[in-house]
PDB file of C-alpha atoms and ligand atoms in Angstrom:
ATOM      1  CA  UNK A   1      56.722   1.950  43.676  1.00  0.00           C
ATOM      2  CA  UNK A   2      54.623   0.990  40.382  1.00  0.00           C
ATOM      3  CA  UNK A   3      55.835   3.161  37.540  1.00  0.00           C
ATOM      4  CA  UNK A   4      52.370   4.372  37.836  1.00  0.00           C
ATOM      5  CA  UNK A   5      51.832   5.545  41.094  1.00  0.00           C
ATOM      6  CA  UNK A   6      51.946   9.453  41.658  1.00  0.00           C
ATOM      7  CA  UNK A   7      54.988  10.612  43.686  1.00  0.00           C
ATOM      8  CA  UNK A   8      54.042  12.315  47.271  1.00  0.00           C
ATOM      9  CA  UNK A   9      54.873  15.710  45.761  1.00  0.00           C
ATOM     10  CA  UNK A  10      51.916  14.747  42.912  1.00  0.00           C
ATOM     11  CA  UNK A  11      49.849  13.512  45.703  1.00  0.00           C
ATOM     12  CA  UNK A  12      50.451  16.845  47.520  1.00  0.00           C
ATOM     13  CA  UNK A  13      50.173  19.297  44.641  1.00  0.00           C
ATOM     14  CA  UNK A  14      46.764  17.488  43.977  1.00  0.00           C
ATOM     15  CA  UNK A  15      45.546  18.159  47.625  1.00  0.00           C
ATOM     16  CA  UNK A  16      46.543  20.964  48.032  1.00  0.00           C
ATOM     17  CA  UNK A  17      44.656  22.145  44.405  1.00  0.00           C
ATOM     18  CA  UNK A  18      41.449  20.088  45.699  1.00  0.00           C
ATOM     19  CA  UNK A  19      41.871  22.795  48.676  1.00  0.00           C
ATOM     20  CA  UNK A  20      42.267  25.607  46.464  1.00  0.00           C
ATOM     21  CA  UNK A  21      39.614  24.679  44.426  1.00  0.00           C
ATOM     22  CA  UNK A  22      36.927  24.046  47.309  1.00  0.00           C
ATOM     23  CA  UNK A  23      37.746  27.442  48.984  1.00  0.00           C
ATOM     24  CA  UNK A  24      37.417  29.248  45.673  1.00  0.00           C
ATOM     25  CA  UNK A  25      33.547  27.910  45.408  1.00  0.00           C
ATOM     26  CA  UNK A  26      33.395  28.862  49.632  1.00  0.00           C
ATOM     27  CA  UNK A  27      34.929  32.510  48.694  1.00  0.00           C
ATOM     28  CA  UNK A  28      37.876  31.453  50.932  1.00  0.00           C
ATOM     29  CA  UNK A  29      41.461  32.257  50.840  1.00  0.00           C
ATOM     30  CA  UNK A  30      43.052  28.839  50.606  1.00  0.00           C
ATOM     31  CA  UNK A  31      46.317  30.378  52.475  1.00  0.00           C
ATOM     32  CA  UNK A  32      43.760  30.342  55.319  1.00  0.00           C
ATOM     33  CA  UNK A  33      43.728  26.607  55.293  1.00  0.00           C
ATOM     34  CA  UNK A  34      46.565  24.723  56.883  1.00  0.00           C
ATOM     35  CA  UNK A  35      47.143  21.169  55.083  1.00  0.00           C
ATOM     36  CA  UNK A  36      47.976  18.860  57.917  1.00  0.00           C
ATOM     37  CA  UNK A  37      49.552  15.451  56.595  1.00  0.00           C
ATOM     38  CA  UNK A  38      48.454  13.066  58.663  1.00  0.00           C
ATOM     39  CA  UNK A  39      51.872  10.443  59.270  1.00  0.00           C
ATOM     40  CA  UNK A  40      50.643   7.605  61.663  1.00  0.00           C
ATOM     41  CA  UNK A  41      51.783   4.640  60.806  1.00  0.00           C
ATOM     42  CA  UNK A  42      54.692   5.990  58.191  1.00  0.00           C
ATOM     43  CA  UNK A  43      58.052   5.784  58.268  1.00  0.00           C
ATOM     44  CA  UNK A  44      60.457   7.996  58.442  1.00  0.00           C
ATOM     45  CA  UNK A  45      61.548   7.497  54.751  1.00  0.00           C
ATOM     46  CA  UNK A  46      58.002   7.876  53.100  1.00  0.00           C
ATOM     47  CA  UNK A  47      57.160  11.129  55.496  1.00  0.00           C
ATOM     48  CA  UNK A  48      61.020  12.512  53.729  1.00  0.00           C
ATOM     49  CA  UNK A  49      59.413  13.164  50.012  1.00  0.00           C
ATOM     50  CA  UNK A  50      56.917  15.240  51.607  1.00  0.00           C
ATOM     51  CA  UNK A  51      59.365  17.540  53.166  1.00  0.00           C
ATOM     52  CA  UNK A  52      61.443  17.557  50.343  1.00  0.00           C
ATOM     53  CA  UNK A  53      58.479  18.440  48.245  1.00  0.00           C
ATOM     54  CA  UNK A  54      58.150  21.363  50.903  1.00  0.00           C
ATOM     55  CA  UNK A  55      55.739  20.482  52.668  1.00  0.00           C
ATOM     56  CA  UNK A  56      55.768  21.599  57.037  1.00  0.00           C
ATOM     57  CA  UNK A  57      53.019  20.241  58.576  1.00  0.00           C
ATOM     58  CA  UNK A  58      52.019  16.903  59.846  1.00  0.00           C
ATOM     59  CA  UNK A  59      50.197  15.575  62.397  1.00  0.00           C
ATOM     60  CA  UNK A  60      50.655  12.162  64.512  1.00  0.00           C
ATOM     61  CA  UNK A  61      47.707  10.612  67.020  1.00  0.00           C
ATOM     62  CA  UNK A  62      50.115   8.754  69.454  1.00  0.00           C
ATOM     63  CA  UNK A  63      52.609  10.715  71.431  1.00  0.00           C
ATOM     64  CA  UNK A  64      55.210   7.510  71.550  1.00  0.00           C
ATOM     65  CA  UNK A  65      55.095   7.127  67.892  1.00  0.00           C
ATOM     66  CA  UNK A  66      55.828  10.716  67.535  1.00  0.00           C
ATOM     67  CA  UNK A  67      58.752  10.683  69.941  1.00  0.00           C
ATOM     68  CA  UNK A  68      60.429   7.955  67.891  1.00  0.00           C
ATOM     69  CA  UNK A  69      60.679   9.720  64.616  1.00  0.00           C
ATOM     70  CA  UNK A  70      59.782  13.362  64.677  1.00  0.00           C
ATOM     71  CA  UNK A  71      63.222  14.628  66.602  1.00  0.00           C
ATOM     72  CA  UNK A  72      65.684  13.389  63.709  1.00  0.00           C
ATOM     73  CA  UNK A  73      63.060  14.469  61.115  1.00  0.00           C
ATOM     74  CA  UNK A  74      63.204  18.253  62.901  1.00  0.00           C
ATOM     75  CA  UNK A  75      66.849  17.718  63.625  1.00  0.00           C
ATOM     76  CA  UNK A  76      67.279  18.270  59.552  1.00  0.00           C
ATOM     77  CA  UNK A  77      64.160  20.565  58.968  1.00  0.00           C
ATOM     78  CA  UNK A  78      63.680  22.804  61.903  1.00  0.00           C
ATOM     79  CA  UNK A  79      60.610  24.675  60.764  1.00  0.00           C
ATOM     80  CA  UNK A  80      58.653  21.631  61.201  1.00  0.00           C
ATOM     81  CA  UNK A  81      55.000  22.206  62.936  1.00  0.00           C
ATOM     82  CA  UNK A  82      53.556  19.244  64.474  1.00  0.00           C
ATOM     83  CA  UNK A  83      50.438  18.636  65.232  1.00  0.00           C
ATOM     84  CA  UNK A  84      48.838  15.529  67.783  1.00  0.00           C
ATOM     85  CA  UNK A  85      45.180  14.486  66.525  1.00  0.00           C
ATOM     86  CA  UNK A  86      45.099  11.593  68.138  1.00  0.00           C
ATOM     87  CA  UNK A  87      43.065  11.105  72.065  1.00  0.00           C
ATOM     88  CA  UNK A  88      45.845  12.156  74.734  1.00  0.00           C
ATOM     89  CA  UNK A  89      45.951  10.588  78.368  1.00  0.00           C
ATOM     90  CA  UNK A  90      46.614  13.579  81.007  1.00  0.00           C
ATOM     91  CA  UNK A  91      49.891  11.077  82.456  1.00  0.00           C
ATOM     92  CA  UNK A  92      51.187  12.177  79.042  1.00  0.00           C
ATOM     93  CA  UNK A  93      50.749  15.908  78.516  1.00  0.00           C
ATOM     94  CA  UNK A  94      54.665  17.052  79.502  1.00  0.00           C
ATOM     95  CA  UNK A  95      55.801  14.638  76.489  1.00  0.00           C
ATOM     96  CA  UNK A  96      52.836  15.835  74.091  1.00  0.00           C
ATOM     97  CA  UNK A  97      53.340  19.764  75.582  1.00  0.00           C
ATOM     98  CA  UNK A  98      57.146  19.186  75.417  1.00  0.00           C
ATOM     99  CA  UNK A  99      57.016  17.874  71.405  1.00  0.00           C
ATOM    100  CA  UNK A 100      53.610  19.305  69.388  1.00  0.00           C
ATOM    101  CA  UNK A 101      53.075  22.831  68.339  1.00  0.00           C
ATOM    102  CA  UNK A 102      49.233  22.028  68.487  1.00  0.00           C
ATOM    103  CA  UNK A 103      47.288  19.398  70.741  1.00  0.00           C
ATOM    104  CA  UNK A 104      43.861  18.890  68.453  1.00  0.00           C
ATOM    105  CA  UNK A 105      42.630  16.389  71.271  1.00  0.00           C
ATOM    106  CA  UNK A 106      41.718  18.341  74.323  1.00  0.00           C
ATOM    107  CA  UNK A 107      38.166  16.791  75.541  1.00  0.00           C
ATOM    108  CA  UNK A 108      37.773  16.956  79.745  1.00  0.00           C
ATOM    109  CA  UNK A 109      38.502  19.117  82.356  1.00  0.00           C
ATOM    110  CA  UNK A 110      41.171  16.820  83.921  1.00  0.00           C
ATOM    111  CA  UNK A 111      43.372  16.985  80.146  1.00  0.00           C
ATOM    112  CA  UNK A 112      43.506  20.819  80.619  1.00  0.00           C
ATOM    113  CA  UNK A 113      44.395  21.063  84.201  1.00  0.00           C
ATOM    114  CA  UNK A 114      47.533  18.287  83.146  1.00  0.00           C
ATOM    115  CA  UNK A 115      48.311  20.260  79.958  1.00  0.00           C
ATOM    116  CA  UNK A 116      47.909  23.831  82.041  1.00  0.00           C
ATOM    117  CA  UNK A 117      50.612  22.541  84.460  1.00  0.00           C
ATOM    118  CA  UNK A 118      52.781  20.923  81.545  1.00  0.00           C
ATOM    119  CA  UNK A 119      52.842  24.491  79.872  1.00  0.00           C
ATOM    120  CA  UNK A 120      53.594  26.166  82.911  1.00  0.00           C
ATOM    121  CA  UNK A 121      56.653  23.670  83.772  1.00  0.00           C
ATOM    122  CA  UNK A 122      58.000  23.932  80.338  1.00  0.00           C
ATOM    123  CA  UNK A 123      56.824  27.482  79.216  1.00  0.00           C
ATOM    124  CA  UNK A 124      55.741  25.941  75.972  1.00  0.00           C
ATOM    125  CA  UNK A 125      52.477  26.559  74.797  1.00  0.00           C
ATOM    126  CA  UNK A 126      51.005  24.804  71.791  1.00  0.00           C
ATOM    127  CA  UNK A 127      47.916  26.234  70.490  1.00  0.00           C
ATOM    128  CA  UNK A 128      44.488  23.589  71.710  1.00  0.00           C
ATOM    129  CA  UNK A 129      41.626  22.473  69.709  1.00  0.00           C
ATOM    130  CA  UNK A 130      38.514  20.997  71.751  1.00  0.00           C
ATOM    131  CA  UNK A 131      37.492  18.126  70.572  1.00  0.00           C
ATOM    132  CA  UNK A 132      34.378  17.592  69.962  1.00  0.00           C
ATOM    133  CA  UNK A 133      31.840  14.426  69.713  1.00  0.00           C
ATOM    134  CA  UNK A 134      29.436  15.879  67.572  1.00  0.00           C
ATOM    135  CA  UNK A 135      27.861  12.454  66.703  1.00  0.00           C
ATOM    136  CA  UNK A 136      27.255  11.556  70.350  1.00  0.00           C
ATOM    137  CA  UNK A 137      29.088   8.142  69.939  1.00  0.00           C
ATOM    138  CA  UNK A 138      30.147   6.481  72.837  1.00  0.00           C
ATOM    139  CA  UNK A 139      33.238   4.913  71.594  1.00  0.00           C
ATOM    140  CA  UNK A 140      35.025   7.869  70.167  1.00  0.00           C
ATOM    141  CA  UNK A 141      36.467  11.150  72.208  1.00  0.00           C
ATOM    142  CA  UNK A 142      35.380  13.921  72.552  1.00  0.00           C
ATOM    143  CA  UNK A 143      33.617  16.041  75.050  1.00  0.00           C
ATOM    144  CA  UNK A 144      29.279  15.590  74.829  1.00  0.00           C
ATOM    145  CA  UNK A 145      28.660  18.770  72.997  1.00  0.00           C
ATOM    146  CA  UNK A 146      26.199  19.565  76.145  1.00  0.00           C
ATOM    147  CA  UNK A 147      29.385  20.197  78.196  1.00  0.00           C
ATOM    148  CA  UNK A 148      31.268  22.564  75.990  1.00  0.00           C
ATOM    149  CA  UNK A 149      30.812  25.494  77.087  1.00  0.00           C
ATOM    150  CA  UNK A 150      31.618  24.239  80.565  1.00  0.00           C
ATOM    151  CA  UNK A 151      34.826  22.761  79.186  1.00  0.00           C
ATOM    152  CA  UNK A 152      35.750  26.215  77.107  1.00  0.00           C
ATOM    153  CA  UNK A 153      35.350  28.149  80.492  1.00  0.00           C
ATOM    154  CA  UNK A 154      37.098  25.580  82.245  1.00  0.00           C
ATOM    155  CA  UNK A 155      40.210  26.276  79.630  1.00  0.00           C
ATOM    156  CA  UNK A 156      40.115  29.812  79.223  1.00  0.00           C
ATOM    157  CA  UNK A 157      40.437  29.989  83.028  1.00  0.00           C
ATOM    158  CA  UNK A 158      43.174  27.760  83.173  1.00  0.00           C
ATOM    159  CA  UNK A 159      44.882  29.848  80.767  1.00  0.00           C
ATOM    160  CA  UNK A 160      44.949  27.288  77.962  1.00  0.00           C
ATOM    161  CA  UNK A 161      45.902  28.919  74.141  1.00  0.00           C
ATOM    162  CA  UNK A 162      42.710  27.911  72.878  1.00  0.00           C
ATOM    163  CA  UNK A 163      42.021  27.994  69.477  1.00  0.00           C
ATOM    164  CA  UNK A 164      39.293  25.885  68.234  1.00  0.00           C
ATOM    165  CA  UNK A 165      37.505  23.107  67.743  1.00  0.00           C
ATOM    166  CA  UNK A 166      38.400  19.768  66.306  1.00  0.00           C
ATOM    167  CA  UNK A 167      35.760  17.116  65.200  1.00  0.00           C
ATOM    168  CA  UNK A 168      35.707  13.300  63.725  1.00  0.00           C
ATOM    169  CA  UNK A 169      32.043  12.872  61.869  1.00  0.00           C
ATOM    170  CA  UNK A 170      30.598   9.400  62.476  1.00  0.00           C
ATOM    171  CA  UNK A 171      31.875   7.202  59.167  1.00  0.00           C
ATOM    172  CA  UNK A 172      29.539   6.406  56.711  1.00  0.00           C
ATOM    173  CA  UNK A 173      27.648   9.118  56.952  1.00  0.00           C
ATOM    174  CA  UNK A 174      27.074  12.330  55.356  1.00  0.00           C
ATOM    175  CA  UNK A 175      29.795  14.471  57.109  1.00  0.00           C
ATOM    176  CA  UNK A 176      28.489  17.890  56.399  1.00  0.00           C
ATOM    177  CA  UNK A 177      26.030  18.333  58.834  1.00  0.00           C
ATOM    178  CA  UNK A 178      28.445  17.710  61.521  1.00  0.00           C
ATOM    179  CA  UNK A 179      30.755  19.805  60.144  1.00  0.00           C
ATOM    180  CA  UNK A 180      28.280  22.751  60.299  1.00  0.00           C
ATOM    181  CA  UNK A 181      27.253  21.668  63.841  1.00  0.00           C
ATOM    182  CA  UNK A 182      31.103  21.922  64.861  1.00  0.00           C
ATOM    183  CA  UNK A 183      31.447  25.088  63.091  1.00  0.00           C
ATOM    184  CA  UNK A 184      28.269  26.492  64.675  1.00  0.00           C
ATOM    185  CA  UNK A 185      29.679  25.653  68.282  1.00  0.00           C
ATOM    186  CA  UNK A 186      32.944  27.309  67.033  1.00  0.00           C
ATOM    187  CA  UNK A 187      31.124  30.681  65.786  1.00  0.00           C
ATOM    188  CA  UNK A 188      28.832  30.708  69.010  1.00  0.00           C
ATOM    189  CA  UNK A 189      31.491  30.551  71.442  1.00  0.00           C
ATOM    190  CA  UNK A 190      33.838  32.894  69.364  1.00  0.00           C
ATOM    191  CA  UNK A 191      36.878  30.501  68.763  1.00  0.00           C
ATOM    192  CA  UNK A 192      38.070  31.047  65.358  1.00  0.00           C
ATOM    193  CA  UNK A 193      39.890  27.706  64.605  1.00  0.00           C
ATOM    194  CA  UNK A 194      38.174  24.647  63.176  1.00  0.00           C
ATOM    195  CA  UNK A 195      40.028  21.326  62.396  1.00  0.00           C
ATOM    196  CA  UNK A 196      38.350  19.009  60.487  1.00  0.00           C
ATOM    197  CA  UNK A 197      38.025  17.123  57.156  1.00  0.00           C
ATOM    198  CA  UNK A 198      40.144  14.197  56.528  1.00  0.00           C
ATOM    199  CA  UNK A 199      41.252  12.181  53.282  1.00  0.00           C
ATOM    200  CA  UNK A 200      37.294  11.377  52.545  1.00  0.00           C
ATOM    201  CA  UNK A 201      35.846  14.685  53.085  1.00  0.00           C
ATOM    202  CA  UNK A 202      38.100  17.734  53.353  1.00  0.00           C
ATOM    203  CA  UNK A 203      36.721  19.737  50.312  1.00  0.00           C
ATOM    204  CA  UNK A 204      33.747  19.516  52.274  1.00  0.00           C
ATOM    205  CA  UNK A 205      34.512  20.651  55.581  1.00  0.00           C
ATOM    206  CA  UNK A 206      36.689  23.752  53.607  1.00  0.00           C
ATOM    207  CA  UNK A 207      33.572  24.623  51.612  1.00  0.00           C
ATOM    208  CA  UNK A 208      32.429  24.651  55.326  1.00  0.00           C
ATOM    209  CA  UNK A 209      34.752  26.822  57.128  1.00  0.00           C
ATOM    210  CA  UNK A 210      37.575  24.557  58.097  1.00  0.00           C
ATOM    211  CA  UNK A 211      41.053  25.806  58.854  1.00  0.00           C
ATOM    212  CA  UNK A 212      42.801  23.037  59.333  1.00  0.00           C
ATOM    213  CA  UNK A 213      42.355  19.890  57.339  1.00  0.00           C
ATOM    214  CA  UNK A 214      43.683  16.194  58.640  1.00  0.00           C
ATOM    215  CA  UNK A 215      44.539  14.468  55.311  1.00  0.00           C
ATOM    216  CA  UNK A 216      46.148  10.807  55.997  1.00  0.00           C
ATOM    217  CA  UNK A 217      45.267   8.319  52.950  1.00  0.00           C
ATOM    218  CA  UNK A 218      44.999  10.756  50.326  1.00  0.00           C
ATOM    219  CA  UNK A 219      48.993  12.035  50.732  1.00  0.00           C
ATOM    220  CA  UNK A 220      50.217   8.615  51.862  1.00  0.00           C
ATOM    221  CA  UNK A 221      47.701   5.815  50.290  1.00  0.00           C
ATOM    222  CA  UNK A 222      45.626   3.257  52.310  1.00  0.00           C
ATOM    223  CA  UNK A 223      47.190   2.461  55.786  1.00  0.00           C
ATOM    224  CA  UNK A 224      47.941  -1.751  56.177  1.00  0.00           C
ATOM    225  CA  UNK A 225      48.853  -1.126  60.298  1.00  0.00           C
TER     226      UNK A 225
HETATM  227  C1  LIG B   1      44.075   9.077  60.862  1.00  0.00           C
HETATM  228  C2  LIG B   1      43.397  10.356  61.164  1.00  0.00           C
HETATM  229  C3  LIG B   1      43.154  11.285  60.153  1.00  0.00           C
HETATM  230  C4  LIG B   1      43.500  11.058  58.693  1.00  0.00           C
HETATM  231  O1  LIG B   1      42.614  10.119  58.145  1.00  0.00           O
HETATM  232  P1  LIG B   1      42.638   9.789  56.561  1.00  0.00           P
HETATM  233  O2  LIG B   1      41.291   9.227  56.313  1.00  0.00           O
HETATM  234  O3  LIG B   1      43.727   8.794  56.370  1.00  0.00           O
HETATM  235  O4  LIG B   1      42.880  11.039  55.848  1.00  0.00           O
HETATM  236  C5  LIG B   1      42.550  12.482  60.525  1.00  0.00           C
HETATM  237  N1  LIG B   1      42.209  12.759  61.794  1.00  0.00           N
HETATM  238  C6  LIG B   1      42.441  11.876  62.788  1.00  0.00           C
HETATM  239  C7  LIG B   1      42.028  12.247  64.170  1.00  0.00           C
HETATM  240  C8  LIG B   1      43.031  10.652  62.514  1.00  0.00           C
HETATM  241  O5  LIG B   1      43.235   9.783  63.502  1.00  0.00           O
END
């Protein structure tokens, strides 16, 4: 590391003032914001400094990469809360059900009905966020915004733990609008959660209502994989 560079714990302490600071000017409580560090792509040894440092939460977007370093990682800190962000294929919801304490991901009918049947063969039941694709673009996940309420129906019957909604704003763009889209949906359809905000944006989507925050590059740096 240069002799320059900020330590994670700097990194973190910066964040987590940026949060402070942004829910201040919203009128917010910032304990009502959970700080979710965002660990694709790290190792083991640079996620360490941010538990030492204290910080719980993180949040991975492929179950496999997950399974290969989160165990030994909770093994020594047991009051770690993971989080998956990332899209989830239904042949994979007893592994995601089985390791996450929240699945931020859930987008069709077919997702629920595997992670409804997970929860009921494990009796594990991490709180879901719906996800969201509030810029109507084809490539990314997401359930069309038209078929939420369907979808929210479809996982309250099911018996999901449904808790909000989770959105990724089209990039280069101005990301508020879509953040008080997403919170709209959220308020209309009484869910109380709402993830979003990442490394580019997160004072934002706080100033905007956001309870859980998915902060990657900021805590880490820039990602080379
Ligand atoms: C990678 C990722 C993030 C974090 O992005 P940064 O820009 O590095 O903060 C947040 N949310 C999701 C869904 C991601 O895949």
């Amino acid at each position: 590391m240069p002799a320059h560079a900020l330590s994670a714990a700097d990194l973190l302490a910066e964040t987590r003032a940026a949060i402070a600071h942004a829910a201040g000017l919203a009128g917010r409580a910032p304990e009502t914001i959970e700080l979710l560090a965002i660990s694709k792509t790290r190792t083991a040894d640079e996620i360490a400094p941010l538990i030492a440092a204290g910080h719980r939460s993180f949040g991975e977007n492929r179950v496999q990469e997950a399974q290969s370093k989160w165990p030994a990682l909770r093994e020594a800190t047991p009051d770690l809360r993971l989080h998956l962000v990332g899209q989830l294929q239904s042949n994979k919801a007893d592994a995601a059900v089985a390791l996450f304490d929240a699945i931020h991901s859930v987008d069709r009918p077919s997702l629920v009905e595997a992670l409804a049947k997970a929860m009921e063969r494990s009796g594990r039941r991490p709180a879901c966020f719906l996800q969201v694709n509030i810029g109507e673009e084809p490539q990314k996940g997401g359930c069309a915004i038209t078929d939420l309420p369907a979808l929210i129906d479809f996982a309250q019957a099911a018996g999901l733990p449904l808790t909000g909604l989770m959105c990724v704003p089209p990039a280069d763009t101005e990301a508020a609008p879509y953040f008080a889209l997403t919170a709209k949906l959220a308020r209309r359809h009484g869910l109380a959660g709402l993830s979003m905000g990442m490394s580019a944006d997160y004072e934002t989507a706080v100033m905007i209502g956001a309870t859980h925050v998915r902060i990657g590059t900021a805590l880490f740096g820039a990602r080379t994989l």
